[in-house]
């Protein structure tokens, strides 16, 4: 897939990075050359096929280059959250039997120092950002620049080195190991094969009608399947331009500079944008407030017609175009949404009211549902056919059925191989080819999936009443003054709620 993209796009822009206030282009040819150097260097350092290699750091071109470099030579790429504490990093490195560890900077290197004696299988640690480490020396540590140089020399000596290893990689080999959050125990490593991720990239992104003319902004954690699908697998499948944020706290600023054509985020990000608009408008003068409220009312009415799949009456469409020109066009430009064709929310439930708001200002919003074990998306609402309150029909090639207890079961070529070194958990999750998602839901008359809640989250009060807390929590989080909400009531006589302002 990657070689095909490079052959097709060659000198065209693959990705953009911002350094010293300026955006710089990286071509597909440059991208491939660096990936080959990473792969060749790893082979030179003794990496064997099917070995795990861990990566920890924020979103950047080095991260994805290392990721593909590992996979191209038959390794298994293991992403670690940059915010993880040292014991959590140690757990992943140890559990995955990682032979190499790539770290972004001094902060991440310091985490390794706390457990270096506990991971004897680790052969090398590679650092790519050397700020504060210029004069640092350690026999276990090498720089990313030196690694690329080593790979270059290896390829000069043996030009067919990468090609030879590529031919040994089978579709059902594990490509990536993605660790689940571990909210119900220690994190489990989900094994996704090359076949899993290629199938999902083709199925999911084509449903969204994404083309090589599109641009995206990469800012969600790359070790999560949501961002990995867009920044790595989808990128090499379709060939759009990938832009990296400078750092996690410049997302909104970079969004305005890049103005991506496809926007995707977890619900919290969309809710944050919505809250910011609400708060700013509440501080505006009365004239702006009246105009804004009138525009949003018109936008909301137009969206209701679309939700009911009715044709928008001409007078409402004309009023909407006027509202768009006077209010929404400027609002979208300030947010960096002026070129955005499609907005995607996924990875967690979102309030339909938030989706309606963005739809009413002129962004075609869709919601996706899935899990790591299914390689990403199981269902997604269709572009141009909004239906909020559901997560849409299954991705083509995916089967959905509801178990007797309401649990959602799915079957598709994207179902993972199992949990790394955990056959018992695998047997409990995949039964007769069906993935037991742990979510509760139902199918409506159109075959669209409605998620009720997580199976483990359903509250049963002392009186025996079953409650799905998600609905109440989402309603509360719609308030611009509430950051998060957790409903508590299991085995209690009454229901309470813990709120974070």
Short mmCIF file of N, CA and C in Angstrom, two decimals, residues 124-194:
data_model
loop_
_atom_site.label_atom_id
_atom_site.label_comp_id
_atom_site.label_asym_id
_atom_site.label_seq_id
_atom_site.Cartn_x
_atom_site.Cartn_y
_atom_site.Cartn_z
N UNK A 124 18.05 -1.25 22.48
CA UNK A 124 18.43 0.14 22.25
C UNK A 124 17.28 1.08 22.54
N UNK A 125 17.62 2.31 22.94
CA UNK A 125 16.65 3.39 23.08
C UNK A 125 17.05 4.47 22.09
N UNK A 126 16.11 4.92 21.26
CA UNK A 126 16.41 5.93 20.23
C UNK A 126 15.64 7.21 20.53
N UNK A 127 16.32 8.36 20.54
CA UNK A 127 15.70 9.66 20.85
C UNK A 127 15.69 10.53 19.60
N UNK A 128 14.54 11.17 19.31
CA UNK A 128 14.53 12.03 18.10
C UNK A 128 14.58 13.52 18.39
N UNK A 129 14.19 14.01 19.54
CA UNK A 129 14.31 15.44 19.87
C UNK A 129 15.41 15.59 20.91
N UNK A 130 16.51 16.23 20.52
CA UNK A 130 17.70 16.25 21.39
C UNK A 130 17.84 17.49 22.26
N UNK A 131 16.78 18.27 22.39
CA UNK A 131 16.86 19.46 23.25
C UNK A 131 17.18 19.04 24.69
N UNK A 132 18.28 19.58 25.22
CA UNK A 132 18.72 19.24 26.57
C UNK A 132 19.55 17.97 26.64
N UNK A 133 19.78 17.34 25.46
CA UNK A 133 20.52 16.06 25.44
C UNK A 133 21.74 16.10 24.52
N UNK A 134 22.16 17.29 24.12
CA UNK A 134 23.26 17.41 23.14
C UNK A 134 24.55 16.72 23.59
N UNK A 135 24.88 16.88 24.85
CA UNK A 135 26.14 16.30 25.34
C UNK A 135 25.92 14.99 26.11
N UNK A 136 24.69 14.47 26.04
CA UNK A 136 24.36 13.24 26.78
C UNK A 136 24.93 12.02 26.06
N UNK A 137 25.48 11.09 26.82
CA UNK A 137 26.01 9.86 26.25
C UNK A 137 25.63 8.67 27.12
N UNK A 138 25.23 7.59 26.46
CA UNK A 138 24.90 6.35 27.16
C UNK A 138 24.99 5.24 26.12
N UNK A 139 25.60 4.14 26.45
CA UNK A 139 25.80 3.06 25.48
C UNK A 139 24.48 2.46 24.98
N UNK A 140 23.41 2.60 25.76
CA UNK A 140 22.11 2.06 25.36
C UNK A 140 21.31 3.02 24.48
N UNK A 141 21.73 4.28 24.44
CA UNK A 141 20.95 5.33 23.77
C UNK A 141 21.64 5.80 22.49
N UNK A 142 20.83 5.95 21.42
CA UNK A 142 21.36 6.54 20.19
C UNK A 142 20.36 7.57 19.66
N UNK A 143 20.83 8.48 18.83
CA UNK A 143 19.93 9.52 18.30
C UNK A 143 19.24 9.02 17.03
N UNK A 144 18.11 9.62 16.74
CA UNK A 144 17.35 9.28 15.53
C UNK A 144 18.16 9.60 14.27
N UNK A 145 18.91 10.71 14.31
CA UNK A 145 19.76 11.11 13.17
C UNK A 145 20.79 10.03 12.89
N UNK A 146 21.42 9.52 13.96
CA UNK A 146 22.43 8.45 13.80
C UNK A 146 21.79 7.18 13.27
N UNK A 147 20.55 6.92 13.70
CA UNK A 147 19.83 5.73 13.23
C UNK A 147 19.58 5.83 11.73
N UNK A 148 19.14 7.01 11.25
CA UNK A 148 18.90 7.21 9.81
C UNK A 148 20.19 7.05 9.02
N UNK A 149 21.27 7.57 9.57
CA UNK A 149 22.58 7.47 8.92
C UNK A 149 23.02 6.00 8.81
N UNK A 150 22.80 5.26 9.88
CA UNK A 150 23.13 3.82 9.89
C UNK A 150 22.32 3.09 8.83
N UNK A 151 21.03 3.41 8.74
CA UNK A 151 20.17 2.79 7.75
C UNK A 151 20.59 3.10 6.32
N UNK A 152 21.02 4.34 6.12
CA UNK A 152 21.48 4.77 4.79
C UNK A 152 22.70 3.96 4.34
N UNK A 153 23.64 3.78 5.27
CA UNK A 153 24.85 3.01 4.97
C UNK A 153 24.52 1.55 4.68
N UNK A 154 23.58 1.00 5.44
CA UNK A 154 23.18 -0.40 5.22
C UNK A 154 22.56 -0.58 3.83
N UNK A 155 21.75 0.40 3.42
CA UNK A 155 21.10 0.32 2.11
C UNK A 155 22.09 0.49 0.96
N UNK A 156 23.14 1.26 1.21
CA UNK A 156 24.20 1.40 0.19
C UNK A 156 24.92 0.07 -0.01
N UNK A 157 25.13 -0.65 1.11
CA UNK A 157 25.81 -1.95 1.04
C UNK A 157 24.90 -3.03 0.47
N UNK A 158 23.61 -2.94 0.83
CA UNK A 158 22.65 -3.97 0.44
C UNK A 158 21.34 -3.33 0.00
N UNK A 159 21.23 -2.84 -1.24
CA UNK A 159 20.05 -2.11 -1.71
C UNK A 159 18.74 -2.90 -1.64
N UNK A 160 18.83 -4.24 -1.69
CA UNK A 160 17.59 -5.05 -1.69
C UNK A 160 17.17 -5.51 -0.29
N UNK A 161 17.83 -4.95 0.73
CA UNK A 161 17.58 -5.37 2.12
C UNK A 161 16.11 -5.24 2.52
N UNK A 162 15.51 -4.06 2.26
CA UNK A 162 14.12 -3.82 2.66
C UNK A 162 13.16 -4.67 1.83
N UNK A 163 13.41 -4.73 0.51
CA UNK A 163 12.54 -5.50 -0.38
C UNK A 163 12.49 -6.97 0.03
N UNK A 164 13.65 -7.50 0.43
CA UNK A 164 13.73 -8.91 0.84
C UNK A 164 12.87 -9.14 2.09
N UNK A 165 12.97 -8.23 3.07
CA UNK A 165 12.19 -8.38 4.30
C UNK A 165 10.69 -8.16 4.03
N UNK A 166 10.40 -7.23 3.11
CA UNK A 166 8.99 -6.96 2.76
C UNK A 166 8.28 -8.21 2.26
N UNK A 167 8.99 -9.00 1.46
CA UNK A 167 8.38 -10.19 0.87
C UNK A 167 8.09 -11.26 1.93
N UNK A 168 8.73 -11.15 3.09
CA UNK A 168 8.51 -12.13 4.17
C UNK A 168 7.28 -11.79 5.01
N UNK A 169 6.79 -10.55 4.87
CA UNK A 169 5.64 -10.12 5.67
C UNK A 169 4.34 -10.66 5.05
N UNK A 170 3.56 -11.35 5.88
CA UNK A 170 2.29 -11.95 5.42
C UNK A 170 1.12 -11.08 5.87
N UNK A 171 0.00 -11.11 5.10
CA UNK A 171 -1.16 -10.29 5.46
C UNK A 171 -1.68 -10.52 6.88
N UNK A 172 -1.57 -11.76 7.36
CA UNK A 172 -2.10 -12.07 8.69
C UNK A 172 -1.08 -11.92 9.81
N UNK A 173 0.11 -11.42 9.49
CA UNK A 173 1.09 -11.08 10.53
C UNK A 173 0.58 -9.89 11.33
N UNK A 174 0.95 -9.80 12.59
CA UNK A 174 0.55 -8.65 13.41
C UNK A 174 1.32 -7.40 12.95
N UNK A 175 0.58 -6.34 12.69
CA UNK A 175 1.18 -5.07 12.24
C UNK A 175 1.40 -4.15 13.43
N UNK A 176 0.37 -4.03 14.28
CA UNK A 176 0.44 -3.13 15.44
C UNK A 176 -0.16 -3.79 16.66
N UNK A 177 0.32 -3.36 17.80
CA UNK A 177 -0.21 -3.78 19.09
C UNK A 177 -0.75 -2.53 19.75
N UNK A 178 -2.05 -2.48 19.98
CA UNK A 178 -2.67 -1.29 20.57
C UNK A 178 -3.22 -1.66 21.94
N UNK A 179 -2.70 -1.00 22.95
CA UNK A 179 -3.11 -1.31 24.32
C UNK A 179 -4.39 -0.57 24.67
N UNK A 180 -5.36 -1.33 25.19
CA UNK A 180 -6.63 -0.73 25.63
C UNK A 180 -6.37 0.06 26.90
N UNK A 181 -7.34 0.90 27.26
CA UNK A 181 -7.14 1.85 28.35
C UNK A 181 -6.87 1.22 29.70
N UNK A 182 -7.33 0.00 29.92
CA UNK A 182 -7.08 -0.65 31.20
C UNK A 182 -7.96 -0.15 32.33
N UNK A 183 -9.17 0.36 31.99
CA UNK A 183 -10.06 0.88 33.04
C UNK A 183 -10.63 -0.23 33.91
N UNK A 184 -10.65 -1.47 33.37
CA UNK A 184 -11.20 -2.59 34.15
C UNK A 184 -10.10 -3.58 34.53
N UNK A 185 -8.86 -3.12 34.59
CA UNK A 185 -7.73 -4.00 34.92
C UNK A 185 -6.51 -3.55 34.13
N UNK A 186 -5.43 -4.33 34.15
CA UNK A 186 -4.23 -3.95 33.40
C UNK A 186 -4.54 -3.84 31.91
N UNK A 187 -3.89 -2.91 31.21
CA UNK A 187 -4.14 -2.78 29.76
C UNK A 187 -3.85 -4.08 29.02
N UNK A 188 -4.66 -4.35 27.98
CA UNK A 188 -4.46 -5.54 27.15
C UNK A 188 -4.03 -5.09 25.76
N UNK A 189 -3.04 -5.78 25.20
CA UNK A 189 -2.54 -5.44 23.87
C UNK A 189 -3.35 -6.12 22.78
N UNK A 190 -4.10 -5.34 22.01
CA UNK A 190 -4.90 -5.88 20.91
C UNK A 190 -4.02 -6.02 19.67
N UNK A 191 -3.96 -7.25 19.11
CA UNK A 191 -3.13 -7.51 17.94
C UNK A 191 -3.94 -7.28 16.66
N UNK A 192 -3.55 -6.28 15.89
CA UNK A 192 -4.19 -6.00 14.61
C UNK A 192 -3.24 -6.41 13.48
N UNK A 193 -3.75 -7.17 12.54
CA UNK A 193 -2.92 -7.65 11.43
C UNK A 193 -2.87 -6.62 10.30
N UNK A 194 -1.96 -6.85 9.35
CA UNK A 194 -1.88 -5.99 8.16
C UNK A 194 -3.20 -6.06 7.39
#
